[in-house]
Short mmCIF file of C-alpha atoms in Angstrom, two decimals:
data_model
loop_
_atom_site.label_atom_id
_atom_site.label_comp_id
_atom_site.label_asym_id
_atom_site.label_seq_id
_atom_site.Cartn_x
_atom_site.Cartn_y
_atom_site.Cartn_z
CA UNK A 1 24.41 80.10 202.61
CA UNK A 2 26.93 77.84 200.41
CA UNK A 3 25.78 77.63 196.05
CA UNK A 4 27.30 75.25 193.86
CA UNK A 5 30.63 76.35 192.56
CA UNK A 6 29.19 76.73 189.38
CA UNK A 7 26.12 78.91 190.24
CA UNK A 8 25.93 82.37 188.88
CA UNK A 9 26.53 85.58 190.94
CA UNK A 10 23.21 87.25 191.85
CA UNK A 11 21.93 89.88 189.57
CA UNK A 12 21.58 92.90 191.61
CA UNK A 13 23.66 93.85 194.81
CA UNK A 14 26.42 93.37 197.00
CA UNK A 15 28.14 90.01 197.41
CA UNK A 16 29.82 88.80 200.80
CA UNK A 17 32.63 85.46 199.64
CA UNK A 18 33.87 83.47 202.21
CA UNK A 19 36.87 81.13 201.36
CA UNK A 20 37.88 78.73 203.44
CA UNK A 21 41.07 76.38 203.25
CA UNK A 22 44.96 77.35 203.03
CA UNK A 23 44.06 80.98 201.97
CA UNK A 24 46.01 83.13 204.68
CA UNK A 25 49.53 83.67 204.33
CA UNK A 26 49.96 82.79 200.41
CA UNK A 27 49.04 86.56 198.89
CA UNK A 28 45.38 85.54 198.58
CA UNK A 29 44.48 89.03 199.30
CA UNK A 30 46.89 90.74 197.50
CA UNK A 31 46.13 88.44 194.33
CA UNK A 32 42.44 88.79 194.66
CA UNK A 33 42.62 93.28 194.63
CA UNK A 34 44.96 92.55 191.57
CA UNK A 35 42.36 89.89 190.25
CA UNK A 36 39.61 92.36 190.95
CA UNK A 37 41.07 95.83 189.72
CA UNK A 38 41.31 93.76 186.47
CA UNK A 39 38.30 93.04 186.13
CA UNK A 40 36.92 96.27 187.23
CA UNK A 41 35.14 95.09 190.71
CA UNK A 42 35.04 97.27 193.61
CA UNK A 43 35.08 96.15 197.01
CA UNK A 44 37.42 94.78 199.70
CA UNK A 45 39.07 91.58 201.31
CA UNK A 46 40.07 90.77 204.73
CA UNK A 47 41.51 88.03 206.71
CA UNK A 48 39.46 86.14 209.15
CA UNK A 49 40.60 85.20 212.41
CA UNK A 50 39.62 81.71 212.35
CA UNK A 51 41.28 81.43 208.91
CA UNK A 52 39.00 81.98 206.16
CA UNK A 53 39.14 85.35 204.09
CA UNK A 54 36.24 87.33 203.47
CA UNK A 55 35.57 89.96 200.92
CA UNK A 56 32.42 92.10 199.34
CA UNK A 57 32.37 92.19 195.43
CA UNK A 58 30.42 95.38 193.50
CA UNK A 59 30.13 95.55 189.90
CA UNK A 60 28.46 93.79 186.96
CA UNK A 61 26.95 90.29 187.17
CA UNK A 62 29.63 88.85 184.64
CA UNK A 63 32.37 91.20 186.68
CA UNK A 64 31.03 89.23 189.89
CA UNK A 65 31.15 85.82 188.45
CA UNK A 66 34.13 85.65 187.06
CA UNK A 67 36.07 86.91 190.36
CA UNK A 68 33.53 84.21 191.99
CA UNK A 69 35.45 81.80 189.57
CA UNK A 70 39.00 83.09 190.35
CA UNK A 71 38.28 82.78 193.96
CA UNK A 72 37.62 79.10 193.85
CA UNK A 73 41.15 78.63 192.91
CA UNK A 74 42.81 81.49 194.22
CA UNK A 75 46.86 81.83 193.63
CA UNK A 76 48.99 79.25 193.17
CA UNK A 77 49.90 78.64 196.43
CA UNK A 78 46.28 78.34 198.14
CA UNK A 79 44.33 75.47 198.92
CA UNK A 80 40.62 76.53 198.69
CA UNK A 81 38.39 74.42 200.13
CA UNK A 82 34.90 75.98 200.16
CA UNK A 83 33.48 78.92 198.85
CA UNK A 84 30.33 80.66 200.00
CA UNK A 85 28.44 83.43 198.20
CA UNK A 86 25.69 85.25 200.07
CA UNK A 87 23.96 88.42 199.87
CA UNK A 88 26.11 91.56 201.26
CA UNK A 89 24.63 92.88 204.53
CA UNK A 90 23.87 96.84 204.59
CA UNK A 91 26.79 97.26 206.56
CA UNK A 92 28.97 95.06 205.11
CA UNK A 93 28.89 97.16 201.74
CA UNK A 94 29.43 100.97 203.52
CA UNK A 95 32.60 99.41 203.43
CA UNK A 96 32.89 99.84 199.91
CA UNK A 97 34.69 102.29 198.30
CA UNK A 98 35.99 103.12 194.85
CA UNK A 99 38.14 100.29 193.92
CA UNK A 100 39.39 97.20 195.95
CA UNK A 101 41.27 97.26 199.13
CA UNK A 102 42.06 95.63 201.79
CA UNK A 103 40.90 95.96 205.48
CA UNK A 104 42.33 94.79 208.59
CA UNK A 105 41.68 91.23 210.13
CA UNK A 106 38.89 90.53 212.26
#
């Protein structure tokens, strides 16, 4: 499911981004656990192998958003095309863990 960029996170639960464009091999990752420790989001990010990366945001609504709104830009280097925000799947957030990390492509 694809929202407007501007549409706010959802109020309660887990969030599963998908961002798709130039956004593997510029530090989006790497950028995006700095971006998130920051603003005190837990979660993780991952590459995907057809090119997109994926990650699952916990935390507060306005936490949520506004790493929603850094993703849509990313780091300098990336070239995001698309975003799309969707509910978290149960076993998408057992991934979760204190803080924001990284897991391996797939």
């Amino acid at each position: 499911m694809s929202e407007p960029k501007d549409a706010p996170a959802r109020d309660a639960g887990d969030v599963l981004v998908t961002v798709h464009g130039r956004v593997q091999g510029v530090g989006f990752r790497e950028s995006m656990i700095a971006a998130a420790m920051a603003l005190g989001v837990s979660g993780w990010v991952r590459n995907r192998i057809e090119g997109s990366v994926e990650a699952v945001l916990r935390g507060t609504p306005q936490a949520r958003q506004a790493l929603l709104r850094w993703s849509q830009r990313g780091p300098a280097a990336a070239r995001v095309e698309r975003v799309e925000v969707r509910p978290a799947s149960a076993q998408e957030s057992e991934l979760v863990r204190d803080g924001f990390r990284r897991l391996e492509t797939r």
